[in-house]
Coordinates of C-alpha atoms (C1' of nucleotides) in Angstrom, one line a residue:
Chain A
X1 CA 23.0 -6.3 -41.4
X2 CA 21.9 -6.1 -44.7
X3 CA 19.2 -3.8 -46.4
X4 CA 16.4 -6.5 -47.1
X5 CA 15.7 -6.8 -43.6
X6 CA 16.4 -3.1 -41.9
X7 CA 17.0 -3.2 -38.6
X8 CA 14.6 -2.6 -35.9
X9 CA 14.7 1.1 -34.6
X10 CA 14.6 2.4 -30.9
X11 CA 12.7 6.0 -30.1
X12 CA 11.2 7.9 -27.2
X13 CA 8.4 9.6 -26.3
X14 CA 7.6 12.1 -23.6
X15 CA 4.3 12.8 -22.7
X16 CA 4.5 16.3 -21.4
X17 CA 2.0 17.2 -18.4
X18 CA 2.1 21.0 -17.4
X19 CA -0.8 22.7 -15.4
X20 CA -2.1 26.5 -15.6
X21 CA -5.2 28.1 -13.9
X22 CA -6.5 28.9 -17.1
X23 CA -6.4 25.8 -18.9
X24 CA -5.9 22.9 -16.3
X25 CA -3.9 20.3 -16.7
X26 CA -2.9 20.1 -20.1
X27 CA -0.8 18.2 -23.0
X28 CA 2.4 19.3 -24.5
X29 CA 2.4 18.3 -28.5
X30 CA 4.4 19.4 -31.3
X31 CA 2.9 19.7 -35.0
X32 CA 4.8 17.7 -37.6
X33 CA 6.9 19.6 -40.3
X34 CA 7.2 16.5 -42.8
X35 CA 5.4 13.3 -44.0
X36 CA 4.0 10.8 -42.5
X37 CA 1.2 12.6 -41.2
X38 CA 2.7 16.2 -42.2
X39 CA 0.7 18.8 -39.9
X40 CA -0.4 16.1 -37.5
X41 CA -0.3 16.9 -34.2
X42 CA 2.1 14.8 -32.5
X43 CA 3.8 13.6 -28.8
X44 CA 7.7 14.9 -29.0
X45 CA 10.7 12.1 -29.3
X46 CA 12.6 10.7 -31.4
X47 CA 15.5 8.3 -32.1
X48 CA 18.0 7.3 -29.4
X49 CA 21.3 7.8 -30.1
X50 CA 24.0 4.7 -29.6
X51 CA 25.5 4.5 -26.4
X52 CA 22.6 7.4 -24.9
X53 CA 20.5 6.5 -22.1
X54 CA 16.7 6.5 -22.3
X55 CA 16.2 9.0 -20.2
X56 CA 19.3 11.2 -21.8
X57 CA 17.5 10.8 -24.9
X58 CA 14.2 12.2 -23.8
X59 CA 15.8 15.0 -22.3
X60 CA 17.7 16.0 -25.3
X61 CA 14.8 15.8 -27.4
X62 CA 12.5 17.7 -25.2
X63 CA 15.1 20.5 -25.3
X64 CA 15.6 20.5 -29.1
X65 CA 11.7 20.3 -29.7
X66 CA 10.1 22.6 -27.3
X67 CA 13.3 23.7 -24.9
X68 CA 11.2 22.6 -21.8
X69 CA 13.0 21.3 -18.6
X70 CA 11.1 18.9 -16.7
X71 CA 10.6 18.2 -13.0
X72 CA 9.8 15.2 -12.9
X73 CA 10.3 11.9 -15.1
X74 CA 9.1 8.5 -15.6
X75 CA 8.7 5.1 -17.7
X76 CA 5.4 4.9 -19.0
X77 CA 5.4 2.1 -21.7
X78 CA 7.4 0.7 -24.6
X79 CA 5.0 0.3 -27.8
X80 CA 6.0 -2.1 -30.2
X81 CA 4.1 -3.2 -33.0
X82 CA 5.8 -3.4 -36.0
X83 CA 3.6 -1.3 -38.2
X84 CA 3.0 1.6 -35.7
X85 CA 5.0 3.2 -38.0
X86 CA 4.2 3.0 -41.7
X87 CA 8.0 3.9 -43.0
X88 CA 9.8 0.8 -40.8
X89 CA 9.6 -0.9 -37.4
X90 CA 10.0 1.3 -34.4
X91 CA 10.0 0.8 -31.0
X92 CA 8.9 3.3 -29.0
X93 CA 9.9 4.0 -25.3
X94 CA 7.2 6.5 -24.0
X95 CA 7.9 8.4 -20.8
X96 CA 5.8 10.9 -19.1
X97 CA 6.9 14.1 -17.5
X98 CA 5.5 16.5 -15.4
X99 CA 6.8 20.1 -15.6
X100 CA 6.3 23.2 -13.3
X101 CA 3.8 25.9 -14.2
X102 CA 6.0 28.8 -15.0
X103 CA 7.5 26.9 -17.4
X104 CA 4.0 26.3 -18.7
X105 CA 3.3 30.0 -18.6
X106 CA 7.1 30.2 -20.2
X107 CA 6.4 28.0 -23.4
X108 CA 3.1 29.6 -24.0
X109 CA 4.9 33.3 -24.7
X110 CA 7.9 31.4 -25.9
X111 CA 8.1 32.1 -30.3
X112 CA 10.8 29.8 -30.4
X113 CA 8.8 26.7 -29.9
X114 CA 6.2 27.9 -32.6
X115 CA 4.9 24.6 -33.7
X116 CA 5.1 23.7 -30.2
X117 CA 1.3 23.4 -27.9
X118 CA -0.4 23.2 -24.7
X119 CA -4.0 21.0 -25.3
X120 CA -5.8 20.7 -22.3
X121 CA -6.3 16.9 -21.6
X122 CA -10.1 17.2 -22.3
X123 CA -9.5 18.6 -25.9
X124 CA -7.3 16.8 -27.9
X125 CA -6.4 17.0 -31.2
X126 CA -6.2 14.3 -33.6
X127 CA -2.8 12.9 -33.3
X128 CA -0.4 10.9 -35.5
X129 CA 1.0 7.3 -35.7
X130 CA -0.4 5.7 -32.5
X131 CA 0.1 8.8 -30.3
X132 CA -3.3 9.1 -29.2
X133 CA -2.7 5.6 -27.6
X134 CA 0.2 6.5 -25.9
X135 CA -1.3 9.6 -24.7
X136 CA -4.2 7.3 -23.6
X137 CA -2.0 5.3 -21.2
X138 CA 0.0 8.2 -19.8
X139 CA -3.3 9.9 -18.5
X140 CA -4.8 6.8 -17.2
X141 CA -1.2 6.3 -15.7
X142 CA -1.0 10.1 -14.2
X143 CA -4.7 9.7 -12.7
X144 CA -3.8 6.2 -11.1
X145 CA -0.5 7.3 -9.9
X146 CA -1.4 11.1 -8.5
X147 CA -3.9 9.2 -6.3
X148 CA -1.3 7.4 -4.5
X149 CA 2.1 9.4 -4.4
X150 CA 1.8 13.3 -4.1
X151 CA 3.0 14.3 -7.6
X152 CA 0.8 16.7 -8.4
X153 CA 3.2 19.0 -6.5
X154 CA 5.4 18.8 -9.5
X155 CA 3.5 20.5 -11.7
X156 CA 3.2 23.3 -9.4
X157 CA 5.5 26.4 -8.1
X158 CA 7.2 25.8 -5.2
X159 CA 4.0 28.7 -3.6
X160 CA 0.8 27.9 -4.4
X161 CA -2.7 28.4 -2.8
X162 CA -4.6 25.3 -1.6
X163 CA -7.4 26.7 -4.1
X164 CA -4.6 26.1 -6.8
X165 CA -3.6 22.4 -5.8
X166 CA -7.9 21.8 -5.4
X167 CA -8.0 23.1 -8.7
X168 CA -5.3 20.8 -10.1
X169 CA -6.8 17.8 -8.9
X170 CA -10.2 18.5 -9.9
X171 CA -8.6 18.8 -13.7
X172 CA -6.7 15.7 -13.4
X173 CA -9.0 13.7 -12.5
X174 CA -11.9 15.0 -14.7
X175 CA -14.3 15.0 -11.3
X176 CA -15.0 17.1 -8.5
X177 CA -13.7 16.2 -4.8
X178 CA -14.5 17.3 -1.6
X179 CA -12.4 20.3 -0.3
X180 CA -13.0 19.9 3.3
X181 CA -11.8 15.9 2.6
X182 CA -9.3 17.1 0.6
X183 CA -7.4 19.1 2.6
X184 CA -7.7 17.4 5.5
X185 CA -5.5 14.7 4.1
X186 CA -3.4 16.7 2.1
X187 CA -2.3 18.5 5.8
X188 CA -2.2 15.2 6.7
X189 CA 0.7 14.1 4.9
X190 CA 2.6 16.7 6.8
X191 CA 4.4 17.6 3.2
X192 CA 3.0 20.9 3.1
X193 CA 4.4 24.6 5.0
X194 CA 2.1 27.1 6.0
X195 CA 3.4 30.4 5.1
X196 CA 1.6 33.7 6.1
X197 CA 1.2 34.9 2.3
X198 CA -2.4 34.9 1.0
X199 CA -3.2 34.6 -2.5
X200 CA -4.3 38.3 -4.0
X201 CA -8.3 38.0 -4.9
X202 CA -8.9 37.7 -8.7
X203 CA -12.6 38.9 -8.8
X204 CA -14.7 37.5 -5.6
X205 CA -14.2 35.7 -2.7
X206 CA -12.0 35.1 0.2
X207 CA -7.9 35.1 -0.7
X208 CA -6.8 31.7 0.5
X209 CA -3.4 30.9 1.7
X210 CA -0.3 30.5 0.2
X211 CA 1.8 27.2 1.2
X212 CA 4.7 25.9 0.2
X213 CA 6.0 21.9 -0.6
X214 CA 8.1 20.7 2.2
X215 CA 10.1 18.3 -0.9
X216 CA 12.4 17.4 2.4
X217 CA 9.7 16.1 4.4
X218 CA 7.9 14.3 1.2
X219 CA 11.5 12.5 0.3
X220 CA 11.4 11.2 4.1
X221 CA 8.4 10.1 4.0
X222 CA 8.9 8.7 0.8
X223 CA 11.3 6.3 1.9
X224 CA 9.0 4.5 4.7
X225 CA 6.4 4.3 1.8
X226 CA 4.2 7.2 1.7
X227 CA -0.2 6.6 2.4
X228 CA -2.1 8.7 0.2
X229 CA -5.4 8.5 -1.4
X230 CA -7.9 10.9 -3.1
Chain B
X1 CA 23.8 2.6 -41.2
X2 CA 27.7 2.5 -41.5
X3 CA 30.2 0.3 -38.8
X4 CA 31.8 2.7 -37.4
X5 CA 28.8 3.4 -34.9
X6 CA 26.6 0.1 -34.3
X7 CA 22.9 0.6 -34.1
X8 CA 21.0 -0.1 -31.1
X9 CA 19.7 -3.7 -30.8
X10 CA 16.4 -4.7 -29.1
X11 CA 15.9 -7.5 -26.8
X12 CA 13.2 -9.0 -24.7
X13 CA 13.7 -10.7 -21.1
X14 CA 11.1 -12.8 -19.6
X15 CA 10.5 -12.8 -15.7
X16 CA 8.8 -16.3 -15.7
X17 CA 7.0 -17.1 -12.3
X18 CA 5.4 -20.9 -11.1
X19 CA 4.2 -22.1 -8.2
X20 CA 4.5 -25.1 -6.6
X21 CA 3.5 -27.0 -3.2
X22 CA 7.1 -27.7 -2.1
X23 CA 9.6 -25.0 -3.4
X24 CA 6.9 -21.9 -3.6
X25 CA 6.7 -19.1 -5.9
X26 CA 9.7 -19.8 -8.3
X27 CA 11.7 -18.3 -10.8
X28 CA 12.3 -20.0 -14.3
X29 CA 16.4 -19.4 -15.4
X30 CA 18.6 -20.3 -17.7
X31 CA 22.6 -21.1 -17.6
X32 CA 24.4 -19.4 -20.1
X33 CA 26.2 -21.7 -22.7
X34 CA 28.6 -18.6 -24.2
X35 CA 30.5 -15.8 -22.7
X36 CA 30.1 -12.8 -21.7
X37 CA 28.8 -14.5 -18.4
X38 CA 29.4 -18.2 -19.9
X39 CA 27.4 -20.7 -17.2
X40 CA 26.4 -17.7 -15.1
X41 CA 22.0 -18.0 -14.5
X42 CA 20.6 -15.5 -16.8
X43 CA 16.4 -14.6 -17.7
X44 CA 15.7 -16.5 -20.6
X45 CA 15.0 -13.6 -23.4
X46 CA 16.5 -12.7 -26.7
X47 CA 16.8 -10.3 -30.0
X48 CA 13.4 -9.1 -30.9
X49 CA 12.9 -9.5 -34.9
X50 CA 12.0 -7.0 -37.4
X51 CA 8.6 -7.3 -38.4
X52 CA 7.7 -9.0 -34.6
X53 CA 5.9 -7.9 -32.3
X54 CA 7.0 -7.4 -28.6
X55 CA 4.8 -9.8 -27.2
X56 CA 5.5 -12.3 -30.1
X57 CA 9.4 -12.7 -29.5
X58 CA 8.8 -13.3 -25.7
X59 CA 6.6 -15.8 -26.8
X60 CA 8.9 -16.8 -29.1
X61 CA 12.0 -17.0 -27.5
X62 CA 10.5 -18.8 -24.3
X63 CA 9.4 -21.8 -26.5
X64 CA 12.7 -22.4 -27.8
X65 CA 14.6 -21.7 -24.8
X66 CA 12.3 -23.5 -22.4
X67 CA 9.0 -24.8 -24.0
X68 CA 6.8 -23.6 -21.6
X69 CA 3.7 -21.4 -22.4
X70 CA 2.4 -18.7 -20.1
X71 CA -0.9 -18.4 -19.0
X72 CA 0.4 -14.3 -18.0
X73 CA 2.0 -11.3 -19.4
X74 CA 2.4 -8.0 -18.9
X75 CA 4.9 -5.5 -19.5
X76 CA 7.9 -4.8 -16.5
X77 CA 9.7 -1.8 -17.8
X78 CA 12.3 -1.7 -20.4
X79 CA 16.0 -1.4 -19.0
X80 CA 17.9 0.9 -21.6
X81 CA 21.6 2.1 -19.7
X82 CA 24.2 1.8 -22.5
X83 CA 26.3 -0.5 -20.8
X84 CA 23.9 -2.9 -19.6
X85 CA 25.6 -5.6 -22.1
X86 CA 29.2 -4.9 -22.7
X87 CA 29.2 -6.6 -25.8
X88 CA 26.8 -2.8 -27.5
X89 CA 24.1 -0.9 -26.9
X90 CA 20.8 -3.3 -26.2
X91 CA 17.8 -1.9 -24.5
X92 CA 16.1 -4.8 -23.5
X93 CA 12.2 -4.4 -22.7
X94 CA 11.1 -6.8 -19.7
X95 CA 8.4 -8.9 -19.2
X96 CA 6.8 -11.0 -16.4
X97 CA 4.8 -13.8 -17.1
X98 CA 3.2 -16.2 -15.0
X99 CA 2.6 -20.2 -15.3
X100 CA 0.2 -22.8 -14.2
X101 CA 1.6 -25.0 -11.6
X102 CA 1.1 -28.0 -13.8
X103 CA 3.9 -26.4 -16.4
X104 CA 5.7 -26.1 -13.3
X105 CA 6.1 -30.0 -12.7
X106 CA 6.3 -30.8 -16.4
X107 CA 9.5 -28.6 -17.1
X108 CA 11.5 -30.2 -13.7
X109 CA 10.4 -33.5 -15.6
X110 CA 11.6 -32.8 -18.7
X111 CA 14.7 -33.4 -20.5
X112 CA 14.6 -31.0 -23.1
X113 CA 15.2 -28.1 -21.3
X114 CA 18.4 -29.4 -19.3
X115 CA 19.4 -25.8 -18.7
X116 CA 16.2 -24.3 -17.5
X117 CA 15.3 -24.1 -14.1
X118 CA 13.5 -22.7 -11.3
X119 CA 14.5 -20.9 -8.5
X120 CA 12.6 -19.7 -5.2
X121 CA 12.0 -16.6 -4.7
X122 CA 14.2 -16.2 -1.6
X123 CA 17.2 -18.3 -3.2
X124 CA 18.5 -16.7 -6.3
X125 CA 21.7 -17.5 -7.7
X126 CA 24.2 -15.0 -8.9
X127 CA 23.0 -13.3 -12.6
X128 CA 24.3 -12.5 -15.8
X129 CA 24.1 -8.3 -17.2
X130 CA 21.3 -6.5 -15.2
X131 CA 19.6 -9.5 -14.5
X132 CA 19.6 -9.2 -10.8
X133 CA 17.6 -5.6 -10.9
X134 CA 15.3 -6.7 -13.5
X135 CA 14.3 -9.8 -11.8
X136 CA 14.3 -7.3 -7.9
X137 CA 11.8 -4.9 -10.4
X138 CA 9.4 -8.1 -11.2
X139 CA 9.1 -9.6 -8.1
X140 CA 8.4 -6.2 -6.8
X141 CA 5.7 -5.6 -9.2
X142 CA 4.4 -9.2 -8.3
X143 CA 3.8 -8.6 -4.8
X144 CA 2.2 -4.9 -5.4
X145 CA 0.1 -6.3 -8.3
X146 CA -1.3 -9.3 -6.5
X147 CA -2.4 -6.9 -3.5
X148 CA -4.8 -5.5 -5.8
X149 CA -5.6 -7.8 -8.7
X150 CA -6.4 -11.4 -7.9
X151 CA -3.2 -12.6 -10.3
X152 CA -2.3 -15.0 -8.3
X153 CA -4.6 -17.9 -9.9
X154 CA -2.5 -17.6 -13.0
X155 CA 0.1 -19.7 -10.9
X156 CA -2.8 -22.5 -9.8
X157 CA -4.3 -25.0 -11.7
X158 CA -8.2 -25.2 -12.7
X159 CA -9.0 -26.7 -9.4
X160 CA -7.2 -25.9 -6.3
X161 CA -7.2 -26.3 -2.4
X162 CA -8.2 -23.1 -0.2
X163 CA -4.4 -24.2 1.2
X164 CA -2.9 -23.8 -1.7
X165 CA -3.9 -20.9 -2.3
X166 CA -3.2 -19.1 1.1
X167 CA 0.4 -20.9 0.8
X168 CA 1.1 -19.1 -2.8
X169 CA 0.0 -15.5 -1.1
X170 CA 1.6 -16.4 1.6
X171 CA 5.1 -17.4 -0.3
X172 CA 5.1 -14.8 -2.5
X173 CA 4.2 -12.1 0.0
X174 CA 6.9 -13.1 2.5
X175 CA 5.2 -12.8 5.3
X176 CA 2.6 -14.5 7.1
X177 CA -1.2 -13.3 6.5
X178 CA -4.7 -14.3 8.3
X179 CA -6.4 -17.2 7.7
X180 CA -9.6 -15.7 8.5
X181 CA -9.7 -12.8 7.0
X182 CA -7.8 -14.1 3.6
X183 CA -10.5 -16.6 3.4
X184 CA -13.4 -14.1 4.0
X185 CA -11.7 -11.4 1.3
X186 CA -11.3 -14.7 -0.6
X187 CA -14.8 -15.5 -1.1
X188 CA -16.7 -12.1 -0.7
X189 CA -14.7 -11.4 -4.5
X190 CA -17.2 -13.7 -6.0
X191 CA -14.6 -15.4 -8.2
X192 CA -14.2 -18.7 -6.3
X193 CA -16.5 -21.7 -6.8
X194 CA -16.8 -24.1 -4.3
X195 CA -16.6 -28.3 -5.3
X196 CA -17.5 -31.2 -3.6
X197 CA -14.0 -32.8 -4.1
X198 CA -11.5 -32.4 -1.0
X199 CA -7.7 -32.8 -1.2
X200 CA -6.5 -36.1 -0.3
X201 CA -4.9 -35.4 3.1
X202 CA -0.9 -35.8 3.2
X203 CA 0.3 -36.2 6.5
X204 CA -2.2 -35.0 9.3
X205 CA -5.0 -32.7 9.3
X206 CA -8.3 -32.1 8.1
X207 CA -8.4 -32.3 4.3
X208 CA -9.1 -29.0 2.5
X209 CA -11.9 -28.0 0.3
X210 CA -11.2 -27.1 -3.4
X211 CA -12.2 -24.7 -5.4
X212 CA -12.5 -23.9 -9.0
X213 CA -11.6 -20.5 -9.9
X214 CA -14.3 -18.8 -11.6
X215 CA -12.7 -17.1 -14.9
X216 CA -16.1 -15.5 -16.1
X217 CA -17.2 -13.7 -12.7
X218 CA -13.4 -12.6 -12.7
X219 CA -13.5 -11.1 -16.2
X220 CA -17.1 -9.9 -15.9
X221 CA -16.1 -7.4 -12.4
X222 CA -12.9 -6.7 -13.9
X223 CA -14.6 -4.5 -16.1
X224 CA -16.3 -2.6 -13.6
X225 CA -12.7 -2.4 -11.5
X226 CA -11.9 -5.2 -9.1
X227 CA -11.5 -4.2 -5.4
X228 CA -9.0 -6.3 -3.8
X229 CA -6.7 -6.0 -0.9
X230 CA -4.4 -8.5 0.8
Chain C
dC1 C1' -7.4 -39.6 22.2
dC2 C1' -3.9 -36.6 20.6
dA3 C1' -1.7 -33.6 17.2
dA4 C1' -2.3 -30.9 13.2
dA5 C1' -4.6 -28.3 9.9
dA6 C1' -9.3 -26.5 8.2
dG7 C1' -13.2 -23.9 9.0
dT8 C1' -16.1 -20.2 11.1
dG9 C1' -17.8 -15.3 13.9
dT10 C1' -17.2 -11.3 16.7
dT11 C1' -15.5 -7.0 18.2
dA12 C1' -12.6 -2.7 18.5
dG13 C1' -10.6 0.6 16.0
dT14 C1' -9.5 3.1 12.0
dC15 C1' -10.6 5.3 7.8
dT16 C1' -13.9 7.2 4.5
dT17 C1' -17.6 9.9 3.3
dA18 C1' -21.1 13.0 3.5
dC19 C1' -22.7 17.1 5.1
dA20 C1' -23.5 22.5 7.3
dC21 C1' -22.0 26.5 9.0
dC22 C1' -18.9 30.6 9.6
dC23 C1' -15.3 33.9 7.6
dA24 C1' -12.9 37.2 4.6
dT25 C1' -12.9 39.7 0.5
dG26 C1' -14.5 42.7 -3.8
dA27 C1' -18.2 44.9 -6.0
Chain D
dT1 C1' -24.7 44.1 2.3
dC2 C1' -24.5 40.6 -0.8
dA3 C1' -22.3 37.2 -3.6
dT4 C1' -18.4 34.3 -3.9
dG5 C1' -15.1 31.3 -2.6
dG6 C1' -12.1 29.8 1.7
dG7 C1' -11.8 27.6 6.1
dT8 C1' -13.2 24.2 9.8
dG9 C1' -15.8 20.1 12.6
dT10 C1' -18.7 16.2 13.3
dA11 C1' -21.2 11.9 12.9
dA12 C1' -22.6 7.5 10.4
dG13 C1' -21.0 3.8 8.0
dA14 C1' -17.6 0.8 5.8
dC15 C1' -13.6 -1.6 6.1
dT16 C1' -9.5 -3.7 8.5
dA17 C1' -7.2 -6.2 11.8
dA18 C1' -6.9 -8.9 15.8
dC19 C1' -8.3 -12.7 18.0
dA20 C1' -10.5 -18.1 20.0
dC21 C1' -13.0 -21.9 19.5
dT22 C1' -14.8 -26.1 17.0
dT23 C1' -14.3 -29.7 13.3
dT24 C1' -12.1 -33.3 10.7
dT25 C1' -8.6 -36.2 9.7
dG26 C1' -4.2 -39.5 10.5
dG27 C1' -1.4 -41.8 13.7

DNA sequence: CCAAAAGTGTTAGTCTTACACCCATGA
DNA sequence: TCATGGGTGTAAGACTAACACTTTTGG
């Protein structure tokens, strides 16, 4: 291994889904201390470490970056062309992860992750290297995927009003869908528990209820192949 | 960069699937020539260079270690666990591709590639590393892929019978599927063009049509979002 | 003329979609 | 009491799945 030819090097990126009633679905990026693209707004990763898994990696890097714990985890792509990167070849393994909303609302009042930043999926910054690709593919892969396996529930509490898991799809999916539909099927899927908690009224209108994610019920279902469509 | 901790090395594997009359959908391996796993059936794949693309090396490697060329490829999922090879760390990112049925017969004809060779999908051997969950991965991204994307002519020639094609579906699915109602989803896609020729009979029966398969009206709804359901 | 495989149509049931009205709350 | 959003039911149409008979060939 000599210098001529360095060796090819192996990263991560997570793309970082979080949801808030507020903003909607929404993009976790970090701004970039040093050159290339110095201020650029950027996914968080970085290298993998010899004898780390993939998925240890993104988790240690999440944690040093923006000290977010995420619920949920999953291979999105491996990018790979050799000038993605102007300084050498990288490869980059990109995941995506969902994470729950109070650790939305957490980050957001958090000062230690100053130069980290929620960007709702609709207003994106510029981003560095080929980040905005990779951000691409993860949305297109979240919008595909929440439309056939319930895991929009991961980037909510373990409570939440119907109104809030409506809301979350309408912002995922950039479109509006019928509520009566909607929650037809989503009782349906006998994944949800009715509790008798109502959701206090912010402003007008009828407090809707409060249920809560039977995860034991999904996980069985799960198994046998779950049948879902928005 | 010192010794003492070896970097990372990157490696592609290539799930290569053909089709043919008598054996099915098939799987293209390779026998090992040096330990670790010396003679034990392997995916053909190898060290990704700096400077090369992804795509590039699985071409790359294919060619020299079997000659074929694919007609298909997309990204599998890269496999990263730090013990996958005992030898060091390689994260290996995984393709499938998929071949004509004419490259099919002409690599069982030739010489060149005395190690190479395919295996049915329902009769693999014993595999070298990982091997056997990478190639379990593929084949299940095969079958869920082709419910929903008319892949499957990748594996056919130009021209092909209506029999053929219900037999590849039909092999690679596992399972047996309706004549009728294949044929009428078939032809209702609007990618299928209808010739005068017939296949010469083998055996008994009433010879069956062929078709050409219609590249242009494919591409052209592809666009727009294919809707196709086995 | 018989066996084997190809070709074609119909029907019941399920699922999807569109749509309208009543209910509970805060102002 | 009115404006706002939550909660429920129904009916038309599309799609899926199951199924039987006729046609063409080789033996």
């Amino acid at each position: 291994m000599t210098a001529k030819s360095s060796p090819i090097r192996l990263a991560v990126d997570a793309v970082v889904f979080g949801y808030s009633k507020q903003d909607g679905v929404s993009v976790l990026l970090i701004q970039r201390k040093y050159a290339p693209f110095k201020n650029a707004w950027a996914i968080p990763g970085g290298f993998v470490l010899p004898g780390e898994s993939l998925e240890q990696a993104v988790h240690r890097e999440l944690k040093e970056e923006t000290g977010i714990t995420v619920s949920y985890l999953e291979q999105l792509y491996t990018f790979g062309e050799p000038d993605r990167d102007p300084r050498q070849h990288v490869v980059s393994v990109a995941y995506f992860c969902l994470v729950k909303s109070s650790q939305y609302q957490e980050l957001k009042a958090s000062t230690d992750a100053a130069n980290a930043q929620w960007f709702p999926i609709d207003e994106l910054p510029e981003l560095a290297f080929d980040h905005a690709q990779i951000l691409t593919t993860a949305i297109d892969r979240v919008r595909l995927k929440v439309r056939y396996e319930p895991i929009g529930f991961e980037l909510l509490d373990r409570k939440f009003s119907f109104a809030d898991l409506e809301h979350l799809y309408i912002s995922l999916l950039g479109r509006d869908i019928d509520r009566r539909n909607f929650s037809r099927k989503m009782l349906a899927l006998d994944i949800l528990q009715e509790t008798d908690e109502f959701a206090k009224a912010e402003g007008k209108g009828r407090p809707s209820r409060i249920y809560k994610f039977n995860k034991a019920s999904y996980l069985k279902q799960r198994k046998q192949g779950i049948n879902f469509e928005i």
